[in-house]
Coordinates of C-alpha atoms and ligand atoms in Angstrom, one line a residue:
X142 CA 58.1 134.0 129.6
X143 CA 57.5 134.4 133.1
X144 CA 60.0 134.1 136.0
X145 CA 59.0 131.5 138.4
X146 CA 60.7 131.3 141.6
X147 CA 62.5 127.9 140.2
X148 CA 64.6 127.5 136.8
X149 CA 66.2 123.7 135.4
X150 CA 70.0 123.7 136.3
X151 CA 72.0 124.9 133.6
X152 CA 73.0 122.6 130.5
X153 CA 69.9 120.3 131.5
X154 CA 66.9 120.4 129.4
X155 CA 63.0 119.9 129.8
X156 CA 61.4 117.8 127.4
X157 CA 58.0 119.0 126.6
X158 CA 55.3 116.8 125.6
X159 CA 55.1 118.4 121.9
X160 CA 59.1 117.6 121.9
X161 CA 58.7 114.1 122.8
X162 CA 57.1 112.5 120.1
X163 CA 60.8 113.2 118.2
X164 CA 62.2 111.7 121.0
X165 CA 60.1 108.8 120.6
X166 CA 60.8 108.5 117.0
X167 CA 64.2 108.5 117.5
X168 CA 64.0 105.1 120.3
X169 CA 61.8 103.6 118.3
X170 CA 64.2 103.6 115.2
X171 CA 66.5 102.7 117.5
X172 CA 65.1 100.0 118.7
X173 CA 63.5 98.3 115.5
X174 CA 67.2 98.8 113.7
X175 CA 69.3 97.6 116.3
X176 CA 67.1 94.8 117.1
X177 CA 67.5 93.6 113.3
X178 CA 71.1 93.6 113.8
X179 CA 71.3 91.1 116.6
X180 CA 71.6 93.2 119.1
X181 CA 69.3 93.1 123.0
X182 CA 68.6 95.8 124.9
X183 CA 70.1 96.6 128.3
X184 CA 70.1 99.2 131.4
X185 CA 72.3 100.4 133.4
X186 CA 72.6 102.4 136.3
X187 CA 72.5 106.3 135.6
X188 CA 75.2 106.1 138.5
X189 CA 78.4 104.0 139.3
X190 CA 81.7 104.1 141.2
X191 CA 83.5 107.1 139.7
X192 CA 87.0 104.9 139.8
X193 CA 85.3 102.6 136.8
X194 CA 85.4 105.7 134.5
X195 CA 88.9 106.5 135.1
X196 CA 90.3 103.6 134.7
X197 CA 88.3 103.1 131.8
X198 CA 88.1 105.7 129.9
X199 CA 91.1 107.6 131.1
X200 CA 92.8 109.6 134.0
X201 CA 94.1 112.7 132.4
X202 CA 91.1 113.2 129.6
X203 CA 88.8 115.9 129.8
X204 CA 85.7 113.4 130.7
X205 CA 87.7 112.3 133.7
X206 CA 89.6 115.3 134.7
X207 CA 87.0 117.8 134.1
X208 CA 83.4 116.6 133.6
X209 CA 82.1 114.3 135.6
X210 CA 79.5 115.4 138.0
X211 CA 81.4 113.2 141.0
X212 CA 79.4 112.6 144.3
X213 CA 80.7 112.1 148.1
X214 CA 81.4 109.1 148.6
X215 CA 80.1 105.5 150.2
X216 CA 82.6 104.0 152.2
X217 CA 85.8 105.4 150.6
X218 CA 84.7 105.2 146.9
X219 CA 83.5 108.3 145.2
X220 CA 80.3 108.1 142.9
X221 CA 79.8 109.4 139.6
X222 CA 76.9 110.4 137.2
X223 CA 77.8 108.1 133.9
X224 CA 79.2 110.7 131.2
X225 CA 78.9 107.7 128.8
X226 CA 78.1 104.3 128.8
X227 CA 80.4 102.3 127.4
X228 CA 82.3 101.3 130.6
X229 CA 79.2 100.7 132.8
X230 CA 78.0 98.4 130.3
X231 CA 81.0 96.2 130.1
X232 CA 81.0 96.4 133.8
X233 CA 77.6 95.0 133.7
X234 CA 78.6 92.7 131.5
X235 CA 82.1 91.2 133.5
X236 CA 79.4 91.4 137.5
X237 CA 77.1 89.3 135.4
X238 CA 78.8 87.1 133.9
X239 CA 77.1 87.4 130.4
X240 CA 79.6 85.8 128.7
X241 CA 80.2 82.8 130.5
X242 CA 76.8 82.6 128.8
X243 CA 77.1 83.3 125.6
X244 CA 80.8 84.6 124.5
X245 CA 79.7 87.5 121.5
X246 CA 77.5 90.0 122.8
X247 CA 75.8 92.7 121.1
X248 CA 73.9 94.8 123.5
X249 CA 72.2 98.2 122.4
X250 CA 70.9 101.2 125.3
X251 CA 68.9 104.4 125.4
X252 CA 69.2 106.6 128.2
X253 CA 70.8 110.1 129.6
X254 CA 74.5 110.9 130.1
X255 CA 76.0 113.3 132.2
X256 CA 79.4 116.1 131.5
X257 CA 80.1 119.2 133.5
X258 CA 81.4 121.0 130.0
X259 CA 80.2 124.5 128.7
X260 CA 76.7 124.9 128.1
X261 CA 76.4 125.8 124.6
X262 CA 74.0 124.2 121.6
X263 CA 74.4 121.0 121.2
X264 CA 76.5 120.4 124.0
X265 CA 74.1 119.8 127.2
X266 CA 75.4 118.5 130.9
X267 CA 73.0 116.5 130.4
X268 CA 72.7 114.8 126.9
X269 CA 71.1 111.2 125.5
X270 CA 72.9 108.6 123.9
X271 CA 71.7 106.0 122.0
X272 CA 74.2 103.8 121.4
X273 CA 75.6 99.4 120.6
X274 CA 78.6 97.6 121.8
X275 CA 79.5 94.2 120.0
X276 CA 82.1 92.0 122.7
X277 CA 83.2 88.9 122.1
X278 CA 85.0 89.5 118.2
X279 CA 88.1 90.9 116.6
X280 CA 87.0 90.4 113.3
X281 CA 87.1 93.8 111.3
X282 CA 84.1 92.6 109.3
X283 CA 82.3 93.5 113.1
X284 CA 83.4 96.7 112.3
X285 CA 82.2 97.1 108.8
X286 CA 78.4 96.1 110.5
X287 CA 78.8 97.9 113.0
X288 CA 79.9 100.9 111.2
X289 CA 77.0 99.9 108.4
X290 CA 74.3 100.2 111.6
X291 CA 75.5 103.8 112.4
X292 CA 75.3 105.2 108.4
X293 CA 71.7 103.4 108.3
X294 CA 70.2 104.3 112.1
X295 CA 70.9 108.2 110.7
X296 CA 69.8 107.3 107.3
X297 CA 66.2 105.6 108.4
X298 CA 66.2 108.8 110.8
X299 CA 66.4 110.6 107.4
X300 CA 69.3 113.3 108.5
X301 CA 70.1 114.8 105.6
X302 CA 73.7 114.4 105.3
X303 CA 76.7 113.9 107.0
X304 CA 80.2 113.0 106.8
X305 CA 81.9 109.6 107.9
X306 CA 85.8 109.9 109.3
X307 CA 87.6 107.2 110.1
X308 CA 91.1 106.3 111.3
X309 CA 93.3 103.5 113.7
X310 CA 93.9 104.6 116.9
X311 CA 96.8 101.9 116.9
X312 CA 97.7 98.7 119.9
X313 CA 99.3 98.6 122.6
X314 CA 102.0 97.3 120.8
X315 CA 102.7 100.1 118.0
X316 CA 101.1 102.8 119.8
X317 CA 104.3 103.6 122.4
X318 CA 106.5 103.9 119.4
X319 CA 104.2 106.3 117.4
X320 CA 103.7 107.9 121.0
X321 CA 107.5 108.4 121.6
X322 CA 107.9 109.9 117.7
X323 CA 104.9 112.1 118.3
X324 CA 106.3 113.6 121.7
X325 CA 109.9 114.0 119.8
X326 CA 108.5 116.1 117.3
X327 CA 105.7 118.2 119.1
X328 CA 108.5 118.9 121.4
X329 CA 110.4 121.1 119.3
X330 CA 107.3 123.4 118.3
X331 CA 105.6 123.0 122.6
X332 CA 106.3 126.3 123.4
X333 CA 104.4 127.8 120.6
X334 CA 101.0 125.7 121.1
X335 CA 98.1 126.7 122.8
X336 CA 97.8 126.4 126.5
X337 CA 95.3 123.5 126.7
X338 CA 97.7 121.7 124.3
X339 CA 100.7 122.8 126.3
X340 CA 99.1 120.6 128.9
X341 CA 98.2 117.9 126.8
X342 CA 101.8 117.5 125.9
X343 CA 102.3 115.6 129.1
X344 CA 98.7 114.6 129.9
X345 CA 97.4 113.7 127.0
X346 CA 99.3 113.9 124.0
X347 CA 97.8 112.5 121.1
X348 CA 94.2 114.8 121.8
X349 CA 97.0 117.6 120.6
X350 CA 96.3 116.6 116.6
X351 CA 92.6 117.0 117.0
X352 CA 93.4 120.6 118.5
X353 CA 90.4 123.3 117.1
X354 CA 92.9 126.0 117.3
X355 CA 94.1 127.2 114.2
X356 CA 98.2 128.2 115.4
X357 CA 97.9 124.3 116.8
X358 CA 96.4 122.7 113.7
X359 CA 99.0 124.8 111.2
X360 CA 102.0 124.3 113.1
X361 CA 101.2 120.5 113.8
X362 CA 100.5 120.3 110.0
X363 CA 103.4 118.4 109.1
X364 CA 103.1 115.6 112.7
X365 CA 103.5 112.2 111.0
X366 CA 100.7 110.3 110.7
X367 CA 99.4 107.1 113.0
X368 CA 98.6 105.3 110.3
X369 CA 102.3 105.8 108.8
X370 CA 103.2 104.0 112.1
X371 CA 100.4 101.0 112.9
X372 CA 102.3 97.5 113.3
X373 CA 101.5 94.4 110.8
X374 CA 98.5 93.4 112.4
X375 CA 96.9 97.0 112.6
X376 CA 97.4 97.9 109.3
X377 CA 95.9 94.8 107.7
X378 CA 92.8 95.2 110.2
X379 CA 92.7 98.9 109.0
X380 CA 93.0 98.0 105.2
X381 CA 89.9 95.5 105.7
X382 CA 87.8 97.6 107.4
X383 CA 88.0 100.2 104.7
X384 CA 88.0 97.6 101.9
X385 CA 84.6 96.5 103.3
X386 CA 83.3 99.8 103.6
X387 CA 83.9 100.4 99.8
X388 CA 82.2 97.2 99.3
X389 CA 79.1 98.3 100.7
X390 CA 79.7 101.7 99.6
X391 CA 79.7 103.3 102.6
X392 CA 81.6 106.9 101.8
X393 CA 84.1 108.0 104.6
X394 CA 87.2 110.2 104.8
X395 CA 90.3 108.8 106.2
X396 CA 91.2 111.1 109.2
X397 CA 94.4 110.5 110.9
X398 CA 94.0 113.1 113.4
X399 CA 90.9 111.6 114.3
X400 CA 91.8 110.6 118.3
X401 CA 88.3 111.2 119.9
X402 CA 88.1 112.3 123.6
X403 CA 88.2 108.6 125.7
X404 CA 91.7 106.7 126.1
X405 CA 90.3 103.0 125.7
X406 CA 90.4 103.0 121.7
X407 CA 92.4 100.4 119.9
X408 CA 92.6 100.3 115.9
X409 CA 89.3 101.6 114.4
X410 CA 88.2 105.0 115.9
X411 CA 85.3 106.7 113.3
X412 CA 82.8 110.1 114.0
X413 CA 79.9 110.5 112.2
X414 CA 79.8 114.4 111.7
X415 CA 76.7 117.2 110.2
X416 CA 79.0 120.1 109.3
X417 CA 75.5 122.4 109.2
X418 CA 75.7 122.1 113.1
X419 CA 78.5 124.1 114.1
X420 CA 81.2 123.9 116.6
X421 CA 79.2 120.9 118.2
X422 CA 79.2 119.2 114.5
X423 CA 79.4 115.0 115.9
X424 CA 76.6 113.2 116.0
X425 CA 78.1 110.0 117.5
X426 CA 81.1 108.2 117.2
X427 CA 82.5 105.1 118.2
X428 CA 85.3 102.9 118.1
X429 CA 87.4 99.5 118.8
X430 CA 88.1 99.0 122.6
X431 CA 90.2 95.2 122.8
X432 CA 91.9 96.2 126.1
X433 CA 88.7 97.6 127.5
X434 CA 87.8 94.5 129.6
X435 CA 91.0 93.4 130.9
X436 CA 91.5 97.2 132.2
X437 CA 88.6 96.9 134.4
X438 CA 88.9 93.5 135.6
X439 CA 88.1 90.6 133.1
X440 CA 89.9 88.5 130.4
X441 CA 91.0 90.4 127.4
X442 CA 88.3 90.2 124.5
X443 CA 88.0 92.7 121.3
X444 CA 85.4 94.7 121.6
X445 CA 83.9 97.4 119.1
X446 CA 81.0 100.0 119.7
X447 CA 79.3 103.3 119.6
X448 CA 77.3 106.3 120.5
X449 CA 75.1 108.9 118.7
X450 CA 74.1 112.2 120.9
X451 CA 70.5 112.3 120.6
X452 CA 69.7 116.2 120.8
X453 CA 72.6 116.5 118.1
X454 CA 70.3 114.5 115.9
X455 CA 66.9 116.3 117.0
X456 CA 69.1 119.6 115.7
X457 CA 70.6 118.4 112.5
X458 CA 66.5 116.9 111.6
X459 CA 65.2 120.1 113.0
X460 CA 67.8 122.2 110.6
X461 CA 66.2 120.7 107.9
X462 CA 62.7 121.0 108.8
X463 CA 62.5 117.1 109.7
X464 CA 61.9 115.9 112.7
X465 CA 59.3 113.2 112.9
X466 CA 55.8 113.4 113.2
X467 CA 54.1 111.9 116.1
X468 CA 52.9 108.4 115.7
X469 CA 49.0 107.8 115.0
X470 CA 48.7 106.2 118.4
X471 CA 49.9 109.1 120.2
X472 CA 46.7 110.6 118.8
X473 CA 43.3 111.4 120.5
X474 CA 40.5 109.5 118.5
X475 CA 37.6 111.6 120.5
X476 CA 37.6 114.6 122.7
X477 CA 34.1 114.5 125.0
X478 CA 32.3 118.1 126.2
X479 CA 29.4 117.8 128.6
X480 CA 26.4 120.0 129.9
X481 CA 26.2 119.9 133.3
X482 CA 28.5 117.8 136.1
X483 CA 25.8 114.8 135.7
X484 CA 26.4 114.3 132.5
X485 CA 30.2 114.3 133.0
X486 CA 29.6 111.7 135.5
X487 CA 28.2 109.8 132.3
X488 CA 30.9 110.7 129.9
X489 CA 33.7 109.3 133.0
X490 CA 31.8 106.1 132.5
X491 CA 31.4 106.1 128.5
X492 CA 35.5 107.1 128.3
X493 CA 36.4 104.1 130.9
X494 CA 34.0 101.9 128.4
X495 CA 35.5 103.3 125.0
X496 CA 39.1 102.8 126.7
X497 CA 39.2 99.2 126.9
X498 CA 38.5 99.4 123.4
X499 CA 41.8 100.8 123.0
X500 CA 39.9 104.4 121.9
X501 CA 41.7 107.3 122.7
X502 CA 39.8 109.2 124.9
X503 CA 39.9 112.4 127.0
X504 CA 37.3 114.6 128.5
X505 CA 37.0 118.0 130.4
X506 CA 36.9 118.8 133.3
X507 CA 36.9 122.2 134.1
X508 CA 33.6 124.1 135.0
X509 CA 33.5 126.2 131.9
X510 CA 30.6 127.0 129.3
X511 CA 30.3 125.1 126.3
X512 CA 31.5 127.1 123.8
X513 CA 35.0 127.2 125.8
X514 CA 35.1 123.6 126.2
X515 CA 34.5 123.5 122.7
X516 CA 37.8 125.7 122.2
X517 CA 39.6 123.2 124.1
X518 CA 38.2 120.6 122.2
X519 CA 40.1 122.0 118.7
X520 CA 43.3 122.1 120.4
X521 CA 42.9 118.6 121.3
X522 CA 43.4 117.8 118.0
X523 CA 40.6 114.9 118.1
X524 CA 38.8 114.6 114.6
X525 CA 35.9 114.1 116.4
X526 CA 34.2 115.8 119.8
X527 CA 31.0 114.1 121.4
X528 CA 28.3 117.0 123.5
X529 CA 26.8 115.3 126.2
X530 CA 23.4 117.3 127.5
X531 CA 20.5 115.5 129.6
X532 CA 18.0 114.9 126.6
X533 CA 20.8 112.7 124.8
X534 CA 21.6 111.0 128.2
X535 CA 18.1 110.4 128.7
X536 CA 17.9 109.0 125.5
X537 CA 21.1 106.7 125.7
X538 CA 22.2 108.9 122.8
X539 CA 25.2 111.6 122.1
X540 CA 25.7 114.3 119.8
X541 CA 29.4 113.5 117.6
X542 CA 30.5 116.5 115.8
X543 CA 33.2 115.5 113.0
X544 CA 35.6 118.6 113.7
X545 CA 36.9 118.9 110.0
X546 CA 33.7 119.6 108.6
X547 CA 31.1 120.4 111.2
X548 CA 28.7 118.1 110.3
X549 CA 26.8 116.8 113.2
X550 CA 25.3 113.5 114.2
X551 CA 23.1 112.2 117.5
X552 CA 23.8 108.3 117.7
X553 CA 23.4 105.8 120.4
X554 CA 25.9 105.9 123.0
X555 CA 26.3 102.0 121.9
X556 CA 27.3 103.2 118.4
X557 CA 30.5 105.6 119.2
X558 CA 33.2 102.4 118.5
X559 CA 31.9 101.9 115.1
X560 CA 31.1 105.3 114.6
X561 CA 34.7 105.9 114.8
X562 CA 35.4 103.5 112.8
X563 CA 36.8 101.3 116.1
X564 CA 35.1 98.6 117.1
X565 CA 37.4 95.6 115.9
X566 CA 37.7 94.6 119.6
Ligands
HAM738 P1 81.3 109.6 123.2 O1 82.1 110.8 121.4 O2 82.0 110.9 124.0 O3 81.8 108.6 123.0 O4 79.6 111.0 122.8 C1 79.3 110.3 121.4 C2 77.9 111.3 121.2 O5 77.4 112.0 122.3 C3 78.9 112.6 120.8 O6 79.4 112.6 119.1 C4 77.8 113.6 120.7 O7 76.7 113.4 119.3 C5 77.3 113.3 122.2 N1 77.5 114.0 123.3 C6 78.5 113.5 124.0 N2 78.7 115.2 124.5 C7 77.3 115.5 125.0 C8 77.2 116.5 125.7 N3 78.1 117.2 126.0 N4 76.0 117.0 124.6 C9 75.3 116.8 124.1 N5 75.6 115.4 123.0 C10 76.9 114.9 123.6 C11 81.3 108.1 124.0 O8 80.5 108.6 124.7 C12 81.1 106.9 123.9 N6 81.2 105.9 125.0 C13 80.9 106.0 122.4 C14 81.7 105.1 122.5 C15 80.6 103.5 122.2 N7 82.4 104.1 121.6 C16 82.5 102.6 122.0 N8 81.3 102.9 122.0

């Protein structure tokens, strides 16, 4: 690869034309499936006032503390590129009073998010999420339906294997007591924890539970589990979610150490992982956030959602050689080459007519020999190439070559659509 004067910033990716069909497949599958579960697409800005994120995701989370791209203030408020979409979506829901029209809302989104993390395989500074949020209901059956949707999305894409982990984060009723208990227990071993966990002790104590450091894992082995300290309502909710998943035959492992990196969660949390991805193995995750709307100025309402990382899903499919193929509609039906510029002018007229009939056609604009134009035709992967020379042009005819057999036939230009099997309109 040659060096060019400008390169993309670290942690940002270009999606080249050969990559885009895979991305489209992820998007098309999401749109079809999510719509079939009653979700409607919403699009919200990539930039928000940064206090929306500190208020919702949490002031002391890594995402807000270290990973936000924050910009100079507008008035006296900073702006930030969104590190996730849930908070923006809830802001839009409140701002446009969507729940006044219909109190229960099922919405989905597809788009980029930005986190200033150390780039590595599966971890980018700009990455893309597909996600859903269902807002206005607290029924654990909704949790079951939503987790089923997440699982089905990966299955429909053909992700070969993944693990579902499930936990409950409790609620404002039971979590403070568990937090105090955790503090008491962890205080005794505080000096042996890693540097990060030392900091987490005061700022975000739950994250000590999912620290990846082996020493931390070892010494916190016997720490009481949150699911043994849930209030009655959280306990019942968790039980209903588990039995609902079992009814559908959805396999999961109960993971009392799963706490997730965002503070807005209450009750159900879950994550989907592909262990073959290495360190960045989370394909997606989500959970319930019954206090979030209230936190950002709305009325209290139950809500739950998940988001999947599209880069991670593509990596997972790539590992197993299964990136979805490009769709037929992305392919050219016909490529056209000409002997001289007068003929090219005629080709442009023919192409214009064919395109109005929904035929995908391209022509060569380079001043090159017929032989090298034919090489381009070959690379275009169009099944047919049309060749126009002065003689054909005078007769209002054209020569068409079937690229796989090499067979050539001269036909009237007007017969091209039927020759290509595309004369239905
Ligand atoms: P999250 O777990 O922070 O949750 O992100 C969801 C997914 O986005 C991750 O599982 C991962 O696949 C992908 N992801 C996150 N950071 C990166 C990165 N730096 N590079 C590549 N992929 C990344 C949320 O964002 C919540 N909003 C999910 C949710 C929706 N909870 C309720 N509703």
